[in-house]
Short mmCIF file of C-alpha atoms and ligand atoms in Angstrom, two decimals:
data_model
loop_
_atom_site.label_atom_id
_atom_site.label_comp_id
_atom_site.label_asym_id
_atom_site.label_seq_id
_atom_site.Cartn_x
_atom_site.Cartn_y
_atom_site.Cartn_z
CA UNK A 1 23.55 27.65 -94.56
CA UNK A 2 23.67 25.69 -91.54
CA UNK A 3 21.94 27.85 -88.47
CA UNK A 4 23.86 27.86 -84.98
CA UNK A 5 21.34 28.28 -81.74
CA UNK A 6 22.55 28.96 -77.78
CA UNK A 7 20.04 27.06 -75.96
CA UNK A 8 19.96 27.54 -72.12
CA UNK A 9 18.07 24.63 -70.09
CA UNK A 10 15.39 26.72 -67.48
CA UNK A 11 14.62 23.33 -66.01
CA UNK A 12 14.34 19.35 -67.52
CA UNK A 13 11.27 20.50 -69.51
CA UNK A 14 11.95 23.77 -70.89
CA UNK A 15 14.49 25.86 -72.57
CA UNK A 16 14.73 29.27 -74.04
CA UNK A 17 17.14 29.25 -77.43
CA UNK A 18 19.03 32.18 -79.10
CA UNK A 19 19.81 32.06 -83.19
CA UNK A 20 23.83 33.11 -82.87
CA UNK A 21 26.11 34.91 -85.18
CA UNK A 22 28.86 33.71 -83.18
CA UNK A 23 29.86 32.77 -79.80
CA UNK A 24 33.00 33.69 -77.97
CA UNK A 25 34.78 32.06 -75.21
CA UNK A 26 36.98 33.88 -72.76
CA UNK A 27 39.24 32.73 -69.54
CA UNK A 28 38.19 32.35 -66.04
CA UNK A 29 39.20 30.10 -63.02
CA UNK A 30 36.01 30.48 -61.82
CA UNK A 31 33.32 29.77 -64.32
CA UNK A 32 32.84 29.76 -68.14
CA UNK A 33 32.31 33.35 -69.55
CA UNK A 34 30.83 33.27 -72.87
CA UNK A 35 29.40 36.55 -75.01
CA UNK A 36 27.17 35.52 -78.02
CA UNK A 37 26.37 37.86 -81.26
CA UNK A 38 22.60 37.06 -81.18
CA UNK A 39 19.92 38.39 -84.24
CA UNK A 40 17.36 39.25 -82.05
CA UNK A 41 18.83 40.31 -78.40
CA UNK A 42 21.81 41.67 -79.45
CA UNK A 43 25.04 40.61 -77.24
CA UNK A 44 24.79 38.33 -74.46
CA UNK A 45 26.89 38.07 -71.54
CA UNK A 46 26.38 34.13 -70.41
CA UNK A 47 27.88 32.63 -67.54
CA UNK A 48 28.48 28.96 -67.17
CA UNK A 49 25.74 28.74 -69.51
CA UNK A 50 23.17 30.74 -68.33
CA UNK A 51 22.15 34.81 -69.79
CA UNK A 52 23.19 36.91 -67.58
CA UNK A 53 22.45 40.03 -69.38
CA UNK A 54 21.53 41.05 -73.76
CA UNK A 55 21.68 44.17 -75.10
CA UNK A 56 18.00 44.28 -76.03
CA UNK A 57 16.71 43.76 -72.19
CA UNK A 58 19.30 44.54 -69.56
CA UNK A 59 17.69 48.28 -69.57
CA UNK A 60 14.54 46.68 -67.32
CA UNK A 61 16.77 44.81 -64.88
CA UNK A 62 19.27 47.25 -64.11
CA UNK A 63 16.77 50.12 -63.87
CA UNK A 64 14.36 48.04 -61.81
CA UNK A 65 16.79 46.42 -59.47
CA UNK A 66 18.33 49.78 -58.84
CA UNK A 67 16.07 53.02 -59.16
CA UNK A 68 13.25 51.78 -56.73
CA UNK A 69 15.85 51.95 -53.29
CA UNK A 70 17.95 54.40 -55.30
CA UNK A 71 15.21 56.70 -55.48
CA UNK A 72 13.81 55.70 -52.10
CA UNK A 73 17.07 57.01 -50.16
CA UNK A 74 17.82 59.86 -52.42
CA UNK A 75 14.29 61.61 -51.38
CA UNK A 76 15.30 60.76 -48.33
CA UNK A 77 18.58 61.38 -47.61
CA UNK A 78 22.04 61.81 -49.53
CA UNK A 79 23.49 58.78 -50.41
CA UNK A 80 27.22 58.65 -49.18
CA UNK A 81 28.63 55.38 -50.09
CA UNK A 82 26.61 52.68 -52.14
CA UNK A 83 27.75 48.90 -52.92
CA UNK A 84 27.27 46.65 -55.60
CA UNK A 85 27.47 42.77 -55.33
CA UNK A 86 28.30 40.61 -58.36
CA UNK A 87 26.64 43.10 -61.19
CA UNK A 88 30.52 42.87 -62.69
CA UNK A 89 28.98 43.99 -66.41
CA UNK A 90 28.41 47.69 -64.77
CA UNK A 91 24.83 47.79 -65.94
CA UNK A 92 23.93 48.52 -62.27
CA UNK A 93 26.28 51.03 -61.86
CA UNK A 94 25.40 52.41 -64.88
CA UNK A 95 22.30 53.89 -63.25
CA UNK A 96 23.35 54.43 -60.17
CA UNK A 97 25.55 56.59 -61.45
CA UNK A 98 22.58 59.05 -62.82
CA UNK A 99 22.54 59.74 -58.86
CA UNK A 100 24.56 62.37 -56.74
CA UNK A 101 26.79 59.62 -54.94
CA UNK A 102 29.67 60.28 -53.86
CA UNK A 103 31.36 56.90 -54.08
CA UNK A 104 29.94 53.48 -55.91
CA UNK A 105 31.97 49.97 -54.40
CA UNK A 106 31.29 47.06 -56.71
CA UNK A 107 32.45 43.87 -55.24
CA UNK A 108 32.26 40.80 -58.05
CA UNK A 109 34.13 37.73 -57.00
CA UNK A 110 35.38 37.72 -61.00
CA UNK A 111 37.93 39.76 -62.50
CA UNK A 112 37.48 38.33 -66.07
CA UNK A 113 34.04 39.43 -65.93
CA UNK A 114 34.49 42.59 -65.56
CA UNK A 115 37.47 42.57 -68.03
CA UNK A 116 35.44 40.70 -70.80
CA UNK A 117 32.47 42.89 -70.40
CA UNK A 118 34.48 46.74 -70.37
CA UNK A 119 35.71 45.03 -73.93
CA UNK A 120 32.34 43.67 -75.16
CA UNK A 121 29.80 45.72 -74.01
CA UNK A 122 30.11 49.82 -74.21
CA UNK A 123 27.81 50.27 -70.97
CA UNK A 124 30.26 48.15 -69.01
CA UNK A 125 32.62 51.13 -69.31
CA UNK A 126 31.16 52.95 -66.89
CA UNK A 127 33.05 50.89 -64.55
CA UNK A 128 36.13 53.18 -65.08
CA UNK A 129 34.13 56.28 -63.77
CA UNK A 130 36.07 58.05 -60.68
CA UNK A 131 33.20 57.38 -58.45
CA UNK A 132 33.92 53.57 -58.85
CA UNK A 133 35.90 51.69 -56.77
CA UNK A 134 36.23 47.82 -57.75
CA UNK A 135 37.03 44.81 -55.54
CA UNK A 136 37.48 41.08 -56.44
CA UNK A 137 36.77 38.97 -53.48
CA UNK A 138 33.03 36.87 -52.71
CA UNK A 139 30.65 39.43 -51.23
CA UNK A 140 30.08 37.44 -48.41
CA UNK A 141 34.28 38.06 -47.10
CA UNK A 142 33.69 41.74 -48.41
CA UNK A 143 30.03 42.62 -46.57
CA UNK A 144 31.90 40.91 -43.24
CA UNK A 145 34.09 44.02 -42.93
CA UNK A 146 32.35 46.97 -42.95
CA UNK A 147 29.59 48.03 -40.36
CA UNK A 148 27.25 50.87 -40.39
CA UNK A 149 29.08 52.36 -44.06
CA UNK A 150 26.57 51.84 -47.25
CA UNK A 151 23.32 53.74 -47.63
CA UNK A 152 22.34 51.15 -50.48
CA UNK A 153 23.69 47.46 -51.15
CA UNK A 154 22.49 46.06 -54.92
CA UNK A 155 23.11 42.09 -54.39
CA UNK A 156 23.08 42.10 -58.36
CA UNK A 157 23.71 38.59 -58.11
CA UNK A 158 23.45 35.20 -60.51
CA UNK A 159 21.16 32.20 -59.49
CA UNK A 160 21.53 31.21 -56.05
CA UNK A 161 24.21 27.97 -56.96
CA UNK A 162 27.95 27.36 -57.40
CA UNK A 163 30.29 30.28 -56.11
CA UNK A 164 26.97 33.10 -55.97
CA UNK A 165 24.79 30.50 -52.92
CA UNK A 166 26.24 32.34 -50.42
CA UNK A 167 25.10 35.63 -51.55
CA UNK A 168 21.65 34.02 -50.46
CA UNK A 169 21.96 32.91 -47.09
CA UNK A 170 20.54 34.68 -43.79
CA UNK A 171 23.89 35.03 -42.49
CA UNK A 172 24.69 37.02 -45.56
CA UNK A 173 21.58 38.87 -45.22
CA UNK A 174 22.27 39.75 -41.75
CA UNK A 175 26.09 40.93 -42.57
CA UNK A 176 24.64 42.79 -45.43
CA UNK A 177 22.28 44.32 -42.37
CA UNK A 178 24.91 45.13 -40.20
CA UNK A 179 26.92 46.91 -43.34
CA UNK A 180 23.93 49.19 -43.49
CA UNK A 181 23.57 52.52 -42.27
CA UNK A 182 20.79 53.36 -39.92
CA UNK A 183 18.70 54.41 -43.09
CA UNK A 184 19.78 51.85 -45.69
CA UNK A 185 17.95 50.18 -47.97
CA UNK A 186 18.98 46.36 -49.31
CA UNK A 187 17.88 45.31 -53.11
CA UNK A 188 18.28 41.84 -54.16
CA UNK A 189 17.32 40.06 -57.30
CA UNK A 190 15.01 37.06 -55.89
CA UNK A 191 14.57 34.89 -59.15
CA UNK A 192 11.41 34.23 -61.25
CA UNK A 193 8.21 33.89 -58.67
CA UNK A 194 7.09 31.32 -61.75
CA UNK A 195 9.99 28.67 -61.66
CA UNK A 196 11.41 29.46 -58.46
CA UNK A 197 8.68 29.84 -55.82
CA UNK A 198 10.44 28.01 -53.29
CA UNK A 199 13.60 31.12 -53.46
CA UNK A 200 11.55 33.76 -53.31
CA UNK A 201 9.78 32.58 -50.62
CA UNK A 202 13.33 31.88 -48.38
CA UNK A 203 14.48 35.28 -49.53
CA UNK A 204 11.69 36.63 -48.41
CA UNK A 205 10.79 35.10 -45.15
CA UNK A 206 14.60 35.44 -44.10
CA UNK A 207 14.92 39.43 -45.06
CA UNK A 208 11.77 39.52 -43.26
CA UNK A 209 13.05 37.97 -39.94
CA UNK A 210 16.35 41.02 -40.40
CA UNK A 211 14.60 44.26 -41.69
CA UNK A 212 11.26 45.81 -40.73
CA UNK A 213 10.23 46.61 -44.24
CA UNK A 214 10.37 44.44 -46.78
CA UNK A 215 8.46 44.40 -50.25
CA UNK A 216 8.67 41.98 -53.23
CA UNK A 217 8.09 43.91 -56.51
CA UNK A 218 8.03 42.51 -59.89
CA UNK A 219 9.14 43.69 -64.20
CA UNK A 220 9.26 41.61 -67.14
CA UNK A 221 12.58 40.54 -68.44
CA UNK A 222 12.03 38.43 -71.53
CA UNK A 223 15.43 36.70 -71.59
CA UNK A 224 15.11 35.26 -68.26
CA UNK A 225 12.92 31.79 -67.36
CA UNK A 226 9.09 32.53 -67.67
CA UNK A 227 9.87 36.24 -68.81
CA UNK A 228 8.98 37.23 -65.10
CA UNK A 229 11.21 38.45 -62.63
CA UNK A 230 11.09 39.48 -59.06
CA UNK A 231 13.25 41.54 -56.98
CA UNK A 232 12.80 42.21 -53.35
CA UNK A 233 13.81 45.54 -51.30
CA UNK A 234 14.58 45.49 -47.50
CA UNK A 235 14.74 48.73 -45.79
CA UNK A 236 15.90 50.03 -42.10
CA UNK A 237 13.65 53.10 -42.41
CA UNK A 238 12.09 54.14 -45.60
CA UNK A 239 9.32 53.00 -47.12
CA UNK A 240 9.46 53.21 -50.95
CA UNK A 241 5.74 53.18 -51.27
CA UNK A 242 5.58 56.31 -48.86
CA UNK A 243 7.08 58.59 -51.62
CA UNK A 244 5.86 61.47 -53.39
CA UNK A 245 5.34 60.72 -57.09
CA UNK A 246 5.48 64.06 -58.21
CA UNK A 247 9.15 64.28 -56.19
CA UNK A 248 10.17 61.21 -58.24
CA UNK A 249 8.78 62.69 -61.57
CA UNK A 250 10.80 66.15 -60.75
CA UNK A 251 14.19 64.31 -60.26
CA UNK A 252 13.72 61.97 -63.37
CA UNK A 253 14.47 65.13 -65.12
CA UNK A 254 17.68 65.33 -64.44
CA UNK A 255 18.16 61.50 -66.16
CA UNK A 256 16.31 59.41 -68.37
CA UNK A 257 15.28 56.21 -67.99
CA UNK A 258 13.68 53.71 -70.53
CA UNK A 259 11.70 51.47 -67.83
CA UNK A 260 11.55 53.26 -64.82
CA UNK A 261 9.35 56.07 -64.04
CA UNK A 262 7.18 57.67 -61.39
CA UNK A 263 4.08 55.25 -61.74
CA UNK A 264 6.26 52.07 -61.91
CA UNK A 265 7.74 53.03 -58.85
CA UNK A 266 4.87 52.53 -57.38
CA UNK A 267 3.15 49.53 -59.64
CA UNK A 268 5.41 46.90 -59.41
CA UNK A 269 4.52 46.34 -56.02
CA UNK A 270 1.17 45.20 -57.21
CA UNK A 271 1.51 41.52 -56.69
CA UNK A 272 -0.47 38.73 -58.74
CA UNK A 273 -2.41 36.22 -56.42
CA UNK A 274 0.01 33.35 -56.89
CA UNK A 275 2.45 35.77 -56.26
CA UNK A 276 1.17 37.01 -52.88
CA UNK A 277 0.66 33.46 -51.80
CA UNK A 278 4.40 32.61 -52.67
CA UNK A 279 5.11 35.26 -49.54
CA UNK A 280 2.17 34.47 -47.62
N1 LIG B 1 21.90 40.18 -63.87
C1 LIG B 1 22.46 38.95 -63.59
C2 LIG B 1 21.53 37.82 -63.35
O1 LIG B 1 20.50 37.99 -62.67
O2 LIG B 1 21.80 36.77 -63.89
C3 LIG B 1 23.62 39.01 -62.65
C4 LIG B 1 24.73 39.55 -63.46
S1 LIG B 1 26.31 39.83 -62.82
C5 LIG B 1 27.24 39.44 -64.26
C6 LIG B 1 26.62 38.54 -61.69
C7 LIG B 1 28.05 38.57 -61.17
O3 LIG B 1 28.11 38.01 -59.86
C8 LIG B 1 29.05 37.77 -61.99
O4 LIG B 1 29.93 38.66 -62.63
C9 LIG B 1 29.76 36.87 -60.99
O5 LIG B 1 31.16 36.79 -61.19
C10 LIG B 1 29.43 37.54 -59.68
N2 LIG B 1 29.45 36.63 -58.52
C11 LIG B 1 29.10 35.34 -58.45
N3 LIG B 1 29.28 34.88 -57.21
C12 LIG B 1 29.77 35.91 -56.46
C13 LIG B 1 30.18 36.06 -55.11
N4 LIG B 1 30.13 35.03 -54.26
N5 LIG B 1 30.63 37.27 -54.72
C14 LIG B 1 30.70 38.32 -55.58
N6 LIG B 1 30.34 38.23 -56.86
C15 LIG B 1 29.87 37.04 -57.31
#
C-alpha cells in the first residue's frame, strides 16, 4: 500500500514529516487551510503549509501561552475584558474560558479558519460560548481602536511572515500597550529560541523598550521546529513570578489542566544558557 507523508520544511536542512490518512483542503482568500488525519498526532490544522496546531500537542501551547498571565491577573485582579489575536482554532479560548471573565474578544484576520476548525476540531467549538465575541479584521487595525479596555491580550499568532508580520512589530507592540489597562498583562508566542534566535531576541528587546516587566518562559511542543518553544509575557504591573503557589494550586481546583500547574508556573522561567544569552 503506497504510504502518504505531510512534510513541513523548518528551514533548507531540516524537516519534520507526518504519515497521513488523508489530507483535506478548504477555501480561503487569504492562505491555504489544510487539516490532515495523521496516525500519530491526531488532526492537524496547517496553514499555508505549516502545523499550526494537532490534537496530540495543542494542550501544552494553549495552556502555556495562556494560564501563566491568566493566572497572573486573576490573583490579582478580576479580569473584565480579555483579547485574543489570531488563535482562530479556539484552543486559547478554550482555557481562558476555565476563568471568571466576563467577556473573551478574539480577533483572527480569517473567517475560514475559524469556520474549518468549529467543523474539524470539537475544542474549536468553544468559540460559540456567550462570553465570545469574534471579529475578522488584522489585529493590528483592531488593537488601533481601543485604549485602556483589555486586562489580557494573547497574540496567539503564526510565524512572524505573510499577513501575521505585523502582529510583530514595535508599533504593534506599543498599540497592543496602549489597549492595555493599567494592570494588563501582554502574552505572545516568540518562536523556537533554537531556530529562531534572532525573533526572540527583537521580541524581546522591543517589549522590553514598552513594558517594565518582561519575562521569556519556555514548554516543549513536539510538533513545532526543534520541539522547543518560547513564549514571552509583558506586564504593566504584575509580576507572575511574585505569586503565591499555594493560591495558584487552590484555584486549579476549580479546572483541570493537563500541562499547567502550580510549579510550572513558576519553572518555565528557568532559562537554558543559550537561552539567556539570546536576551542578553
Ligand atoms: N498556535 C499557532 C502557531 O503558533 O502556529 C497559531 C495558531 S492560530 C490558527 C493563528 C491565526 O492567526 C490564524 O488563524 C490566522 O488566520 C491568524 N492571523 C494571521 N495573521 C493575522 C493578522 N494579521 N491578524 C489577525 N489574525 C491573524
Amino acid at each position: 500500500m503506497l504510504e502518504t507523508w505531510f512534510t513541513e520544511y523548518h528551514n533548507k536542512n531540516v524537516s519534520f514529516s507526518l504519515r497521513i490518512r488523508e489530507a483535506k483542503t478548504y477555501k480561503s482568500e487569504l492562505q491555504e487551510i489544510s487539516v490532515l488525519d495523521s496516525y500519530e498526532f491526531g488532526k492537524v490544522l496547517v496553514l499555508d503549509n505549516t502545523i499550526q496546531l494537532t490534537e496530540r500537542d495543542e494542550f501544552i501551547y494553549h495552556e502555556m501561552i495562556v494560564h501563566v498571565s491568566a493566572m497572573t491577573a486573576v490573583l490579582n485582579l478580576k479580569p473584565k475584558r480579555v483579547l485574543v489575536i489570531g488563535g482562530g482554532d479556539g484552543g486559547s479560548v478554550r482555557e481562558l474560558l476555565k476563568y471568571d471573565i466576563d467577556e473573551i474578544y478574539l480577533v483572527d484576520i480569517d473567517k475560514s479558519v475559524i469556520e474549518t476548525c468549529i467543523k474539524e476540531f470539537s475544542f474549536s467549538r468553544c468559540l460559540n460560548d456567550k462570553r465570545v465575541k469574534i471579529f475578522n479584521e488584522s489585529g493590528d487595525k483592531f488593537i488601533k481602536k481601543y485604549k485602556n479596555f483589555f486586562d489580557i491580550i494573547i497574540a496567539d499568532t503564526p510565524d512572524p511572515k505573510g499577513i501575521a508580520e505585523v502582529l510583530f512589530s514595535k508599533e504593534f507592540y506599543s498599540n497592543v500597550y496602549g489597549a492595555l489597562t493599567d494592570n494588563g498583562i501582554l502574552t505572545v508566542q516568540s518562536e523556537s529560541p533554537f531556530y529562531h534566535a534572532d525573533t526572540l531576541r527583537k521580541i524581546y528587546r522591543s517589549l522590553k523598550e514598552i513594558f517594565p516587566i518582561v519575562r521569556v518562559y519556555l514548554a516543549p511542543i513536539p510538533s513545532y521546529p526543534s520541539g522547543l518553544w518560547s513564549f514571552t509575557l509583558a506586564s504593566k504591573k504584575f509580576d507572575p513570578l511574585s505569586l503565591n503557589k499555594e493560591r495558584i494550586k487552590e484555584m486549579l481546583r476549580r479546572f483541570s489542566t493537563k500541562y499547567y500547574n502550580e510549579e510550572i508556573h513558576f519553572a518555565c522561567f528557568a532559562l537554558p544558557n543559550f537561552v539567556k544569552e539570546v536576551i542578553e
